[in-house]
């Protein structure tokens, strides 16, 4: 089901027109009614002459509420650019028009409202002026329909024109990965949490398990409404109100996306093809800070221009945007960037969460061009060269359905350029790069810690900045190739064994002799440096009680055996008994017993120990 929406300057009659078309007053906030001003998005619906039912989004025109306008414009199939016949085009006429261009809203009509207030030859003049405003935009040449919401004239023609324009649009694709960018979250007495938004990219049903991103809150769909009517399921393009269980509305906000668990990734950075807004006053400089808006979400972002020093009005360049707060945005989605009071530009996203891209690098730009507009298999391949992606998201912006995507992926898989693992896709080149990075990370750790037998996995994963599934895949491939091996929770190069230097070996020999000389009261003032001591523990030469007392490993094992013998005949073991058993002092007996407690061999009960089963 398509969604249409308004755009245009404040007070030009957008809300009044929607009311006249649908019979529903889109200004729902009390403050909006009192001030006669639309502040936030309003929603209505309409059945067209063809019988097609459409959702209607009414946006605010005032420049202070551009962010709300953007949140509404994201999901539109068709925009009605509304211009009052008595005023003609005004600043937000141009700004909203620029935004419709940047978002590449599929279709548009121009509506000249308040025609009851002017003579028709005056309307002709306004129309001529309007054609100038539209020139070069995607609404250039679009039908201009004259209406009066008050007199009710032109409304039937407008309904027909909407029908015609929608009939010419290609059907919405259904990649089978539903998502609802949330525009409102609230709670209703007796129902609990409700969110609203425009559903895209798939179907949702009552009972479905869902997730909210960013954050990953899990929830379930308790009920669904479409146009205030309860439904069991809703499909792409529907405005929905979703009743959720398992989450509190205080934890939700505009900008989150409701999706199937695991079906979306959250973007920390995006690469987009930006076009400078035609109404932009000053070019945007490389490295500038902007607000990035995508569907209903927004974040501060730093813009790295990849092939230009500045973004010039009306011109395009490539940019990598690093987000301050992550958002669930996908390749193929459109973003808009703004400074506090100006729409700077925007355009389609081609990749998310890729590596930091080199500036002014011809190869990178060629890849990005292919990722944006090459043949589907090139676009998939190039996108993956910037980093792994969930398989399901590879269809984003590609206009291929799920079956076609499967076919392309299996071709790329057979050719060996793409690797599919779990629900993610990898380019072989990226994987090989990650394998080399992992090996050199291991080498760097070993160089800094020459006596360690393995690198903790978590240290490696964080050093490489890989997600857990990507890390596991890279590790798995290296293990299968026999290039690395697992050691406990760590990883080492295959066959690697650390070794002491000759000088260290000599010191260690002296130390071990000293331990042997006083097995139960070993010296505590001449312990080797911590890395050497841990090495000796790993090598099995000594047992470190952790309390400054180190026993030779064979002595320690003998002591444990004697303690067990003691327990065979006695229910408890006291500190004094331990001391006497080994002819040592309290200090050693205590360090030894505490070690046994820590290893769960014994349990301390008052002043004595019992044996654990
Ligand atoms: N005479 C006349 N007044 C209109 C018409 N449409 C809207 N208005 C008036 O213009 C003012 C602004 O309308 P509104 O729909 O709130 O504008 P919006 O800010 O674009 O949503 C209101 O006072 C409306 O009553 C129309 O077709 N004819
Ligand atoms: Mg309004």
mmCIF file of C-alpha atoms in Angstrom, residues 66-396:
data_model
loop_
_atom_site.group_PDB
_atom_site.id
_atom_site.type_symbol
_atom_site.label_atom_id
_atom_site.label_comp_id
_atom_site.label_asym_id
_atom_site.label_seq_id
_atom_site.Cartn_x
_atom_site.Cartn_y
_atom_site.Cartn_z
ATOM 1 C CA UNK A 66 12.324 20.494 9.188
ATOM 2 C CA UNK A 67 13.540 17.417 11.094
ATOM 3 C CA UNK A 68 9.956 16.313 11.583
ATOM 4 C CA UNK A 69 9.299 16.959 7.905
ATOM 5 C CA UNK A 70 12.249 14.744 7.009
ATOM 6 C CA UNK A 71 11.046 11.968 9.291
ATOM 7 C CA UNK A 72 7.797 11.934 7.316
ATOM 8 C CA UNK A 73 9.241 12.350 3.830
ATOM 9 C CA UNK A 74 11.465 9.268 4.151
ATOM 10 C CA UNK A 75 8.724 6.714 3.566
ATOM 11 C CA UNK A 76 6.709 8.538 0.881
ATOM 12 C CA UNK A 77 5.991 7.088 -2.554
ATOM 13 C CA UNK A 78 4.480 10.328 -3.763
ATOM 14 C CA UNK A 79 4.796 13.865 -2.476
ATOM 15 C CA UNK A 80 2.289 16.677 -2.912
ATOM 16 C CA UNK A 81 4.232 19.933 -3.055
ATOM 17 C CA UNK A 82 1.745 22.472 -1.832
ATOM 18 C CA UNK A 83 1.922 26.157 -2.753
ATOM 19 C CA UNK A 84 -0.643 28.797 -1.807
ATOM 20 C CA UNK A 85 -1.923 30.665 -4.868
ATOM 21 C CA UNK A 86 -1.990 33.960 -2.944
ATOM 22 C CA UNK A 87 1.656 33.745 -1.840
ATOM 23 C CA UNK A 88 3.492 31.716 -4.454
ATOM 24 C CA UNK A 89 6.724 29.838 -3.733
ATOM 25 C CA UNK A 90 8.354 30.722 -0.385
ATOM 26 C CA UNK A 91 11.589 29.565 1.345
ATOM 27 C CA UNK A 92 10.322 26.208 2.618
ATOM 28 C CA UNK A 93 8.728 25.525 -0.765
ATOM 29 C CA UNK A 94 12.270 25.481 -2.096
ATOM 30 C CA UNK A 95 13.768 23.664 0.912
ATOM 31 C CA UNK A 96 11.129 20.912 0.912
ATOM 32 C CA UNK A 97 11.533 20.562 -2.849
ATOM 33 C CA UNK A 98 15.290 20.185 -2.369
ATOM 34 C CA UNK A 99 14.689 17.509 0.282
ATOM 35 C CA UNK A 100 12.326 15.554 -2.013
ATOM 36 C CA UNK A 101 15.159 15.588 -4.566
ATOM 37 C CA UNK A 102 17.826 14.470 -2.097
ATOM 38 C CA UNK A 103 15.584 11.645 -0.861
ATOM 39 C CA UNK A 104 14.695 10.731 -4.446
ATOM 40 C CA UNK A 105 11.018 10.445 -3.487
ATOM 41 C CA UNK A 106 9.666 8.349 -6.374
ATOM 42 C CA UNK A 107 6.804 10.573 -7.559
ATOM 43 C CA UNK A 108 5.372 14.031 -7.035
ATOM 44 C CA UNK A 109 2.551 16.411 -7.889
ATOM 45 C CA UNK A 110 2.296 20.146 -7.382
ATOM 46 C CA UNK A 111 -0.864 21.525 -5.799
ATOM 47 C CA UNK A 112 -1.777 25.189 -5.989
ATOM 48 C CA UNK A 113 -4.053 25.736 -2.971
ATOM 49 C CA UNK A 114 -6.287 28.592 -1.835
ATOM 50 C CA UNK A 115 -7.309 29.227 -5.440
ATOM 51 C CA UNK A 116 -10.543 30.742 -4.098
ATOM 52 C CA UNK A 117 -8.490 33.711 -2.870
ATOM 53 C CA UNK A 118 -7.105 34.811 -6.261
ATOM 54 C CA UNK A 119 -8.292 35.486 -9.796
ATOM 55 C CA UNK A 120 -7.334 32.853 -12.312
ATOM 56 C CA UNK A 121 -4.937 35.147 -14.230
ATOM 57 C CA UNK A 122 -3.122 35.801 -10.947
ATOM 58 C CA UNK A 123 -2.900 32.037 -10.461
ATOM 59 C CA UNK A 124 -1.363 31.874 -13.971
ATOM 60 C CA UNK A 125 1.390 34.267 -12.869
ATOM 61 C CA UNK A 126 2.060 32.268 -9.705
ATOM 62 C CA UNK A 127 2.200 29.103 -11.767
ATOM 63 C CA UNK A 128 4.812 30.667 -14.075
ATOM 64 C CA UNK A 129 6.906 31.661 -11.052
ATOM 65 C CA UNK A 130 6.461 28.177 -9.659
ATOM 66 C CA UNK A 131 7.772 26.624 -12.861
ATOM 67 C CA UNK A 132 11.011 28.565 -12.299
ATOM 68 C CA UNK A 133 11.284 27.165 -8.779
ATOM 69 C CA UNK A 134 10.706 23.636 -10.062
ATOM 70 C CA UNK A 135 13.235 23.855 -12.888
ATOM 71 C CA UNK A 136 16.034 21.314 -12.482
ATOM 72 C CA UNK A 137 14.199 19.460 -9.713
ATOM 73 C CA UNK A 138 12.485 16.063 -9.983
ATOM 74 C CA UNK A 139 9.097 17.858 -9.922
ATOM 75 C CA UNK A 140 9.941 19.854 -13.029
ATOM 76 C CA UNK A 141 7.161 19.145 -15.531
ATOM 77 C CA UNK A 142 4.930 17.506 -12.893
ATOM 78 C CA UNK A 143 1.213 18.274 -13.157
ATOM 79 C CA UNK A 144 0.144 21.434 -11.288
ATOM 80 C CA UNK A 145 -3.364 21.067 -9.906
ATOM 81 C CA UNK A 146 -5.428 24.035 -8.734
ATOM 82 C CA UNK A 147 -7.591 23.436 -5.682
ATOM 83 C CA UNK A 148 -9.480 25.200 -2.978
ATOM 84 C CA UNK A 149 -9.845 23.174 0.168
ATOM 85 C CA UNK A 150 -12.402 25.682 1.439
ATOM 86 C CA UNK A 151 -14.588 25.701 -1.698
ATOM 87 C CA UNK A 152 -13.897 22.033 -2.391
ATOM 88 C CA UNK A 153 -12.828 22.703 -5.995
ATOM 89 C CA UNK A 154 -10.160 20.664 -7.758
ATOM 90 C CA UNK A 155 -10.213 17.862 -5.173
ATOM 91 C CA UNK A 156 -11.586 15.230 -7.567
ATOM 92 C CA UNK A 157 -8.971 16.130 -10.166
ATOM 93 C CA UNK A 158 -6.296 15.862 -7.502
ATOM 94 C CA UNK A 159 -7.508 12.385 -6.480
ATOM 95 C CA UNK A 160 -7.404 11.302 -10.130
ATOM 96 C CA UNK A 161 -3.901 12.732 -10.574
ATOM 97 C CA UNK A 162 -2.677 10.876 -7.461
ATOM 98 C CA UNK A 163 -4.159 7.655 -8.827
ATOM 99 C CA UNK A 164 -2.457 8.182 -12.215
ATOM 100 C CA UNK A 165 0.933 8.976 -10.722
ATOM 101 C CA UNK A 166 0.838 5.967 -8.362
ATOM 102 C CA UNK A 167 -0.229 3.657 -11.186
ATOM 103 C CA UNK A 168 2.972 4.561 -13.041
ATOM 104 C CA UNK A 169 5.246 3.622 -10.116
ATOM 105 C CA UNK A 170 6.938 0.221 -10.074
ATOM 106 C CA UNK A 171 5.555 -2.092 -7.392
ATOM 107 C CA UNK A 172 7.285 -1.872 -4.028
ATOM 108 C CA UNK A 173 9.816 -4.640 -3.722
ATOM 109 C CA UNK A 174 9.600 -7.081 -0.837
ATOM 110 C CA UNK A 175 13.035 -8.309 0.242
ATOM 111 C CA UNK A 176 11.395 -10.125 3.149
ATOM 112 C CA UNK A 177 13.102 -8.103 5.850
ATOM 113 C CA UNK A 178 10.411 -5.912 7.432
ATOM 114 C CA UNK A 179 11.346 -2.748 9.274
ATOM 115 C CA UNK A 180 9.405 0.080 10.829
ATOM 116 C CA UNK A 181 11.370 3.284 11.434
ATOM 117 C CA UNK A 182 9.554 4.546 14.510
ATOM 118 C CA UNK A 183 8.081 8.021 14.424
ATOM 119 C CA UNK A 184 6.094 7.809 17.641
ATOM 120 C CA UNK A 185 6.216 5.648 20.779
ATOM 121 C CA UNK A 186 3.642 5.968 23.525
ATOM 122 C CA UNK A 187 1.534 3.893 25.838
ATOM 123 C CA UNK A 188 -2.216 3.313 25.829
ATOM 124 C CA UNK A 189 -4.095 2.376 28.980
ATOM 125 C CA UNK A 190 -4.910 -1.334 28.832
ATOM 126 C CA UNK A 191 -2.693 -2.017 25.815
ATOM 127 C CA UNK A 192 0.763 -0.907 26.853
ATOM 128 C CA UNK A 193 3.445 0.172 24.451
ATOM 129 C CA UNK A 194 2.488 1.299 20.951
ATOM 130 C CA UNK A 195 4.796 2.495 18.183
ATOM 131 C CA UNK A 196 3.834 3.972 14.826
ATOM 132 C CA UNK A 197 5.678 4.237 11.552
ATOM 133 C CA UNK A 198 5.696 3.307 7.903
ATOM 134 C CA UNK A 199 6.435 -0.391 7.389
ATOM 135 C CA UNK A 200 8.836 -1.133 4.548
ATOM 136 C CA UNK A 201 10.597 -4.136 3.059
ATOM 137 C CA UNK A 202 8.368 -6.959 4.271
ATOM 138 C CA UNK A 203 5.372 -8.221 6.226
ATOM 139 C CA UNK A 204 4.765 -8.250 9.963
ATOM 140 C CA UNK A 205 2.159 -10.245 11.829
ATOM 141 C CA UNK A 206 0.628 -10.341 15.290
ATOM 142 C CA UNK A 207 2.713 -12.723 17.403
ATOM 143 C CA UNK A 208 6.015 -12.025 15.584
ATOM 144 C CA UNK A 209 9.160 -11.805 17.677
ATOM 145 C CA UNK A 210 10.864 -8.478 16.963
ATOM 146 C CA UNK A 211 13.815 -6.380 17.998
ATOM 147 C CA UNK A 212 14.341 -2.621 18.384
ATOM 148 C CA UNK A 213 17.534 -1.040 17.071
ATOM 149 C CA UNK A 214 19.816 0.481 18.158
ATOM 150 C CA UNK A 215 19.936 -1.305 21.478
ATOM 151 C CA UNK A 216 18.622 -4.741 20.506
ATOM 152 C CA UNK A 217 15.613 -4.707 22.873
ATOM 153 C CA UNK A 218 13.554 -7.843 22.211
ATOM 154 C CA UNK A 219 9.775 -7.646 22.010
ATOM 155 C CA UNK A 220 6.718 -9.298 20.509
ATOM 156 C CA UNK A 221 3.896 -7.911 18.394
ATOM 157 C CA UNK A 222 0.715 -8.133 20.459
ATOM 158 C CA UNK A 223 -1.474 -6.416 17.958
ATOM 159 C CA UNK A 224 -1.446 -4.391 14.768
ATOM 160 C CA UNK A 225 -3.543 -1.551 13.473
ATOM 161 C CA UNK A 226 -3.733 -0.111 10.021
ATOM 162 C CA UNK A 227 -5.685 3.127 9.730
ATOM 163 C CA UNK A 228 -7.175 2.595 13.171
ATOM 164 C CA UNK A 229 -8.492 -0.847 12.178
ATOM 165 C CA UNK A 230 -7.179 -4.029 13.748
ATOM 166 C CA UNK A 231 -5.396 -6.289 11.233
ATOM 167 C CA UNK A 232 -3.516 -9.580 11.599
ATOM 168 C CA UNK A 233 -0.764 -8.705 9.152
ATOM 169 C CA UNK A 234 0.593 -5.690 7.308
ATOM 170 C CA UNK A 235 2.773 -5.443 4.196
ATOM 171 C CA UNK A 236 5.338 -3.071 2.687
ATOM 172 C CA UNK A 237 4.255 0.557 2.498
ATOM 173 C CA UNK A 238 1.639 0.396 5.232
ATOM 174 C CA UNK A 239 1.361 3.001 7.954
ATOM 175 C CA UNK A 240 1.045 0.894 11.068
ATOM 176 C CA UNK A 241 0.492 1.217 14.782
ATOM 177 C CA UNK A 242 2.144 -1.727 16.508
ATOM 178 C CA UNK A 243 1.264 -2.815 20.038
ATOM 179 C CA UNK A 244 4.398 -4.356 21.567
ATOM 180 C CA UNK A 245 4.835 -6.540 24.607
ATOM 181 C CA UNK A 246 8.108 -6.947 26.448
ATOM 182 C CA UNK A 247 9.225 -3.317 26.203
ATOM 183 C CA UNK A 248 8.363 -0.125 28.024
ATOM 184 C CA UNK A 249 7.646 2.960 25.947
ATOM 185 C CA UNK A 250 10.093 4.966 28.086
ATOM 186 C CA UNK A 251 12.885 2.889 26.522
ATOM 187 C CA UNK A 252 11.750 3.702 22.989
ATOM 188 C CA UNK A 253 12.156 6.811 20.912
ATOM 189 C CA UNK A 254 11.703 8.182 17.427
ATOM 190 C CA UNK A 255 14.553 6.966 15.247
ATOM 191 C CA UNK A 256 14.632 3.398 16.520
ATOM 192 C CA UNK A 257 13.748 0.725 13.987
ATOM 193 C CA UNK A 258 11.499 -2.256 14.681
ATOM 194 C CA UNK A 259 12.784 -5.314 12.795
ATOM 195 C CA UNK A 260 13.110 -9.101 12.984
ATOM 196 C CA UNK A 261 15.815 -10.139 15.454
ATOM 197 C CA UNK A 262 19.228 -10.194 13.802
ATOM 198 C CA UNK A 263 17.962 -8.913 10.454
ATOM 199 C CA UNK A 264 19.538 -5.455 10.656
ATOM 200 C CA UNK A 265 22.912 -4.102 11.658
ATOM 201 C CA UNK A 266 23.413 -0.765 13.299
ATOM 202 C CA UNK A 267 25.625 1.650 11.379
ATOM 203 C CA UNK A 268 28.463 3.516 13.042
ATOM 204 C CA UNK A 269 29.532 4.941 9.715
ATOM 205 C CA UNK A 270 28.050 5.195 6.238
ATOM 206 C CA UNK A 271 29.408 5.897 2.800
ATOM 207 C CA UNK A 272 26.997 7.953 0.694
ATOM 208 C CA UNK A 273 26.871 9.708 -2.639
ATOM 209 C CA UNK A 274 26.047 13.240 -1.506
ATOM 210 C CA UNK A 275 24.540 15.930 -3.684
ATOM 211 C CA UNK A 276 24.740 19.525 -2.483
ATOM 212 C CA UNK A 277 21.332 21.080 -1.981
ATOM 213 C CA UNK A 278 20.552 23.608 -4.690
ATOM 214 C CA UNK A 279 19.538 26.151 -2.073
ATOM 215 C CA UNK A 280 22.743 25.742 -0.075
ATOM 216 C CA UNK A 281 24.376 29.083 0.731
ATOM 217 C CA UNK A 282 27.962 27.965 1.352
ATOM 218 C CA UNK A 283 29.801 24.868 0.185
ATOM 219 C CA UNK A 284 30.310 22.226 2.872
ATOM 220 C CA UNK A 285 33.979 21.720 3.746
ATOM 221 C CA UNK A 286 35.759 18.404 4.260
ATOM 222 C CA UNK A 287 35.695 17.215 7.906
ATOM 223 C CA UNK A 288 32.712 19.405 8.821
ATOM 224 C CA UNK A 289 30.281 18.407 11.574
ATOM 225 C CA UNK A 290 26.677 17.970 10.443
ATOM 226 C CA UNK A 291 23.400 16.406 11.526
ATOM 227 C CA UNK A 292 22.672 13.261 9.562
ATOM 228 C CA UNK A 293 19.041 12.233 9.138
ATOM 229 C CA UNK A 294 17.844 8.892 7.813
ATOM 230 C CA UNK A 295 14.146 7.991 7.914
ATOM 231 C CA UNK A 296 13.117 8.972 11.449
ATOM 232 C CA UNK A 297 16.614 8.741 12.976
ATOM 233 C CA UNK A 298 19.236 11.412 13.369
ATOM 234 C CA UNK A 299 22.764 11.759 14.686
ATOM 235 C CA UNK A 300 25.613 14.206 14.683
ATOM 236 C CA UNK A 301 28.207 13.113 12.155
ATOM 237 C CA UNK A 302 31.591 14.060 10.808
ATOM 238 C CA UNK A 303 31.744 14.218 7.008
ATOM 239 C CA UNK A 304 34.890 13.025 5.291
ATOM 240 C CA UNK A 305 34.679 14.064 1.663
ATOM 241 C CA UNK A 306 36.447 11.384 -0.342
ATOM 242 C CA UNK A 307 36.918 12.982 -3.747
ATOM 243 C CA UNK A 308 36.438 16.721 -3.171
ATOM 244 C CA UNK A 309 37.528 19.467 -0.793
ATOM 245 C CA UNK A 310 33.994 20.802 -0.536
ATOM 246 C CA UNK A 311 30.420 19.873 -1.437
ATOM 247 C CA UNK A 312 29.107 22.491 -3.844
ATOM 248 C CA UNK A 313 25.393 23.313 -4.348
ATOM 249 C CA UNK A 314 23.999 21.146 -7.122
ATOM 250 C CA UNK A 315 27.136 19.002 -7.391
ATOM 251 C CA UNK A 316 27.849 15.517 -6.082
ATOM 252 C CA UNK A 317 30.737 13.819 -4.349
ATOM 253 C CA UNK A 318 31.479 10.758 -2.227
ATOM 254 C CA UNK A 319 31.544 10.993 1.549
ATOM 255 C CA UNK A 320 32.169 8.746 4.510
ATOM 256 C CA UNK A 321 30.148 9.910 7.496
ATOM 257 C CA UNK A 322 31.140 8.835 10.984
ATOM 258 C CA UNK A 323 28.115 8.871 13.293
ATOM 259 C CA UNK A 324 28.126 9.993 16.896
ATOM 260 C CA UNK A 325 25.100 7.823 17.750
ATOM 261 C CA UNK A 326 24.636 4.655 15.711
ATOM 262 C CA UNK A 327 21.460 4.129 13.698
ATOM 263 C CA UNK A 328 19.902 1.268 11.738
ATOM 264 C CA UNK A 329 20.420 2.521 8.186
ATOM 265 C CA UNK A 330 21.009 0.294 5.160
ATOM 266 C CA UNK A 331 22.629 0.565 1.745
ATOM 267 C CA UNK A 332 20.009 1.936 -0.619
ATOM 268 C CA UNK A 333 18.474 4.175 2.065
ATOM 269 C CA UNK A 334 18.694 7.914 1.559
ATOM 270 C CA UNK A 335 20.202 10.303 4.064
ATOM 271 C CA UNK A 336 20.031 14.077 4.357
ATOM 272 C CA UNK A 337 22.628 16.217 6.078
ATOM 273 C CA UNK A 338 21.850 19.510 7.746
ATOM 274 C CA UNK A 339 23.602 22.206 9.668
ATOM 275 C CA UNK A 340 21.491 23.634 12.501
ATOM 276 C CA UNK A 341 19.351 25.686 10.122
ATOM 277 C CA UNK A 342 20.148 24.654 6.602
ATOM 278 C CA UNK A 343 19.649 21.564 4.453
ATOM 279 C CA UNK A 344 23.127 20.937 3.086
ATOM 280 C CA UNK A 345 22.651 17.891 0.913
ATOM 281 C CA UNK A 346 22.007 14.178 0.872
ATOM 282 C CA UNK A 347 21.743 11.080 -1.235
ATOM 283 C CA UNK A 348 21.876 7.297 -1.300
ATOM 284 C CA UNK A 349 23.937 5.157 1.102
ATOM 285 C CA UNK A 350 26.123 2.554 -0.616
ATOM 286 C CA UNK A 351 27.811 0.902 2.321
ATOM 287 C CA UNK A 352 27.738 0.903 6.107
ATOM 288 C CA UNK A 353 30.402 0.139 8.716
ATOM 289 C CA UNK A 354 33.164 -0.286 6.165
ATOM 290 C CA UNK A 355 36.821 0.429 6.882
ATOM 291 C CA UNK A 356 38.050 4.023 6.909
ATOM 292 C CA UNK A 357 38.419 4.936 3.227
ATOM 293 C CA UNK A 358 41.436 6.657 1.707
ATOM 294 C CA UNK A 359 40.709 10.101 0.287
ATOM 295 C CA UNK A 360 41.412 10.929 -3.347
ATOM 296 C CA UNK A 361 42.024 7.310 -4.229
ATOM 297 C CA UNK A 362 40.945 6.453 -7.762
ATOM 298 C CA UNK A 363 40.466 2.742 -6.980
ATOM 299 C CA UNK A 364 38.173 3.461 -4.036
ATOM 300 C CA UNK A 365 36.053 5.878 -6.057
ATOM 301 C CA UNK A 366 35.765 3.372 -8.920
ATOM 302 C CA UNK A 367 34.560 0.732 -6.419
ATOM 303 C CA UNK A 368 32.032 3.148 -4.971
ATOM 304 C CA UNK A 369 30.706 4.083 -8.426
ATOM 305 C CA UNK A 370 30.233 0.390 -9.224
ATOM 306 C CA UNK A 371 28.659 -0.224 -5.814
ATOM 307 C CA UNK A 372 26.133 2.540 -6.567
ATOM 308 C CA UNK A 373 25.249 1.892 -10.171
ATOM 309 C CA UNK A 374 27.064 -1.141 -11.642
ATOM 310 C CA UNK A 375 25.428 -4.423 -12.632
ATOM 311 C CA UNK A 376 23.867 -6.120 -9.568
ATOM 312 C CA UNK A 377 26.727 -8.648 -9.186
ATOM 313 C CA UNK A 378 29.326 -5.835 -9.367
ATOM 314 C CA UNK A 379 27.381 -3.829 -6.847
ATOM 315 C CA UNK A 380 27.273 -6.749 -4.414
ATOM 316 C CA UNK A 381 30.945 -7.496 -4.903
ATOM 317 C CA UNK A 382 32.078 -3.883 -4.500
ATOM 318 C CA UNK A 383 29.883 -3.362 -1.462
ATOM 319 C CA UNK A 384 31.463 -6.369 0.209
ATOM 320 C CA UNK A 385 34.941 -5.072 -0.546
ATOM 321 C CA UNK A 386 34.218 -2.386 2.064
ATOM 322 C CA UNK A 387 33.397 -4.998 4.713
ATOM 323 C CA UNK A 388 31.074 -7.949 5.447
ATOM 324 C CA UNK A 389 27.302 -7.482 5.279
ATOM 325 C CA UNK A 390 24.275 -9.460 6.396
ATOM 326 C CA UNK A 391 23.302 -11.485 3.321
ATOM 327 C CA UNK A 392 19.740 -10.234 3.449
ATOM 328 C CA UNK A 393 20.890 -6.605 3.183
ATOM 329 C CA UNK A 394 22.770 -7.194 -0.064
ATOM 330 C CA UNK A 395 19.534 -6.687 -1.968
ATOM 331 C CA UNK A 396 19.180 -3.190 -0.476
#
